[in-house]
């Protein structure tokens, strides 16, 4: 990592490692971990809560005037009107964790006046620490990170997430995945969005896209990607993605090639584009170039 770390990121690293220790201890006997269900296919464990509490205590001990936005407790802790807000996912990949599937992480980001300035993602299983400070680059342990150099989409490995909540438009998502799969070397679904973004920053994958995301899923990872030379936005290529629940990240060339493919599936797409997607999803038909654009005189349904 950078030899001259920002003081705030040092505190975040301390918090992430402390949370990682809690997670690793629980992973030794994961079947005894108490689990509850927030909604269908959306789980929370006592480990999520313990990890989050530890992170918040460490952050507020050093910065009592800062705000907190955490997955499990929301804005319950910290100052309510601070320009400094820590965005926390204490255990990203909870479903993986409770099944013993070793792909999960701790994610901590600091937003200053709404802009992400510091980021830490810690993978306790592999002891990999990803860090970034705005303007100072991104690192994995002691290695400076750069996004992939691939320029052709057909050579790229892309990561994503699957819809799992009630009300998710599964047919539309299947159409979108099919649109991407036929153009790439492969599509992967690891199950932890923060770690997916860290892997884009490291060049392990070439891009990532997903919908249904919350700020704590993407805040830290987005800074890692941009500090590693990549781009992050929504499916239509707009940079204001943090609150929009959809995220696309990748190297500049691959990002640019994915926007035209994914843009029609965005909630910000035009009515005609949305109608074409609904038609493709309902019939199961996809052209080589994705859902066909409807004639200009065809009214959206």
PDB file of C-alpha atoms in Angstrom, residues 108-110 115-121 130-139 194 197-198 200-201 217-233:
ATOM      1  CA  UNK A 108     -15.668   1.036   4.455  1.00  0.00           C
ATOM      2  CA  UNK A 109     -15.722   4.342   2.583  1.00  0.00           C
ATOM      3  CA  UNK A 110     -15.579   7.979   3.653  1.00  0.00           C
ATOM      4  CA  UNK A 115     -17.867  12.579  -2.697  1.00  0.00           C
ATOM      5  CA  UNK A 116     -15.949   9.401  -1.841  1.00  0.00           C
ATOM      6  CA  UNK A 117     -12.471  10.336  -0.570  1.00  0.00           C
ATOM      7  CA  UNK A 118     -11.236   7.205   1.254  1.00  0.00           C
ATOM      8  CA  UNK A 119     -11.883   3.500   0.682  1.00  0.00           C
ATOM      9  CA  UNK A 120     -10.981   0.224   2.352  1.00  0.00           C
ATOM     10  CA  UNK A 121     -12.114  -3.252   1.312  1.00  0.00           C
ATOM     11  CA  UNK A 130      -7.591  -2.967  -0.839  1.00  0.00           C
ATOM     12  CA  UNK A 131      -7.165   0.754  -0.153  1.00  0.00           C
ATOM     13  CA  UNK A 132      -7.614   4.006  -2.028  1.00  0.00           C
ATOM     14  CA  UNK A 133      -7.352   7.701  -1.271  1.00  0.00           C
ATOM     15  CA  UNK A 134      -8.700  10.249  -3.731  1.00  0.00           C
ATOM     16  CA  UNK A 135      -5.824  11.405  -5.934  1.00  0.00           C
ATOM     17  CA  UNK A 136      -3.292   8.959  -4.464  1.00  0.00           C
ATOM     18  CA  UNK A 137      -4.047   5.726  -6.308  1.00  0.00           C
ATOM     19  CA  UNK A 138      -5.419   2.328  -5.342  1.00  0.00           C
ATOM     20  CA  UNK A 139      -3.519  -0.556  -3.765  1.00  0.00           C
ATOM     21  CA  UNK A 194     -17.638  -4.616  -3.111  1.00  0.00           C
ATOM     22  CA  UNK A 197     -15.346  -3.788  -7.801  1.00  0.00           C
ATOM     23  CA  UNK A 198     -12.008  -4.382  -6.081  1.00  0.00           C
ATOM     24  CA  UNK A 200     -12.041  -4.720 -11.495  1.00  0.00           C
ATOM     25  CA  UNK A 201      -9.572  -2.263  -9.965  1.00  0.00           C
ATOM     26  CA  UNK A 217     -22.344  -1.964  -1.735  1.00  0.00           C
ATOM     27  CA  UNK A 218     -20.431   0.291  -4.128  1.00  0.00           C
ATOM     28  CA  UNK A 219     -19.000   3.315  -2.284  1.00  0.00           C
ATOM     29  CA  UNK A 220     -15.549   1.940  -1.435  1.00  0.00           C
ATOM     30  CA  UNK A 221     -15.191  -0.145  -4.582  1.00  0.00           C
ATOM     31  CA  UNK A 222     -16.029   2.762  -6.859  1.00  0.00           C
ATOM     32  CA  UNK A 223     -13.071   4.785  -5.571  1.00  0.00           C
ATOM     33  CA  UNK A 224     -10.764   1.794  -6.005  1.00  0.00           C
ATOM     34  CA  UNK A 225     -11.806   1.531  -9.656  1.00  0.00           C
ATOM     35  CA  UNK A 226     -11.399   5.212 -10.494  1.00  0.00           C
ATOM     36  CA  UNK A 227      -8.064   5.453  -8.678  1.00  0.00           C
ATOM     37  CA  UNK A 228      -6.907   2.410 -10.676  1.00  0.00           C
ATOM     38  CA  UNK A 229      -7.715   4.209 -13.922  1.00  0.00           C
ATOM     39  CA  UNK A 230     -11.224   2.894 -14.540  1.00  0.00           C
ATOM     40  CA  UNK A 231     -14.659   4.438 -14.919  1.00  0.00           C
ATOM     41  CA  UNK A 232     -17.777   3.981 -12.792  1.00  0.00           C
ATOM     42  CA  UNK A 233     -21.324   5.093 -13.551  1.00  0.00           C
TER      43      UNK A 233
END
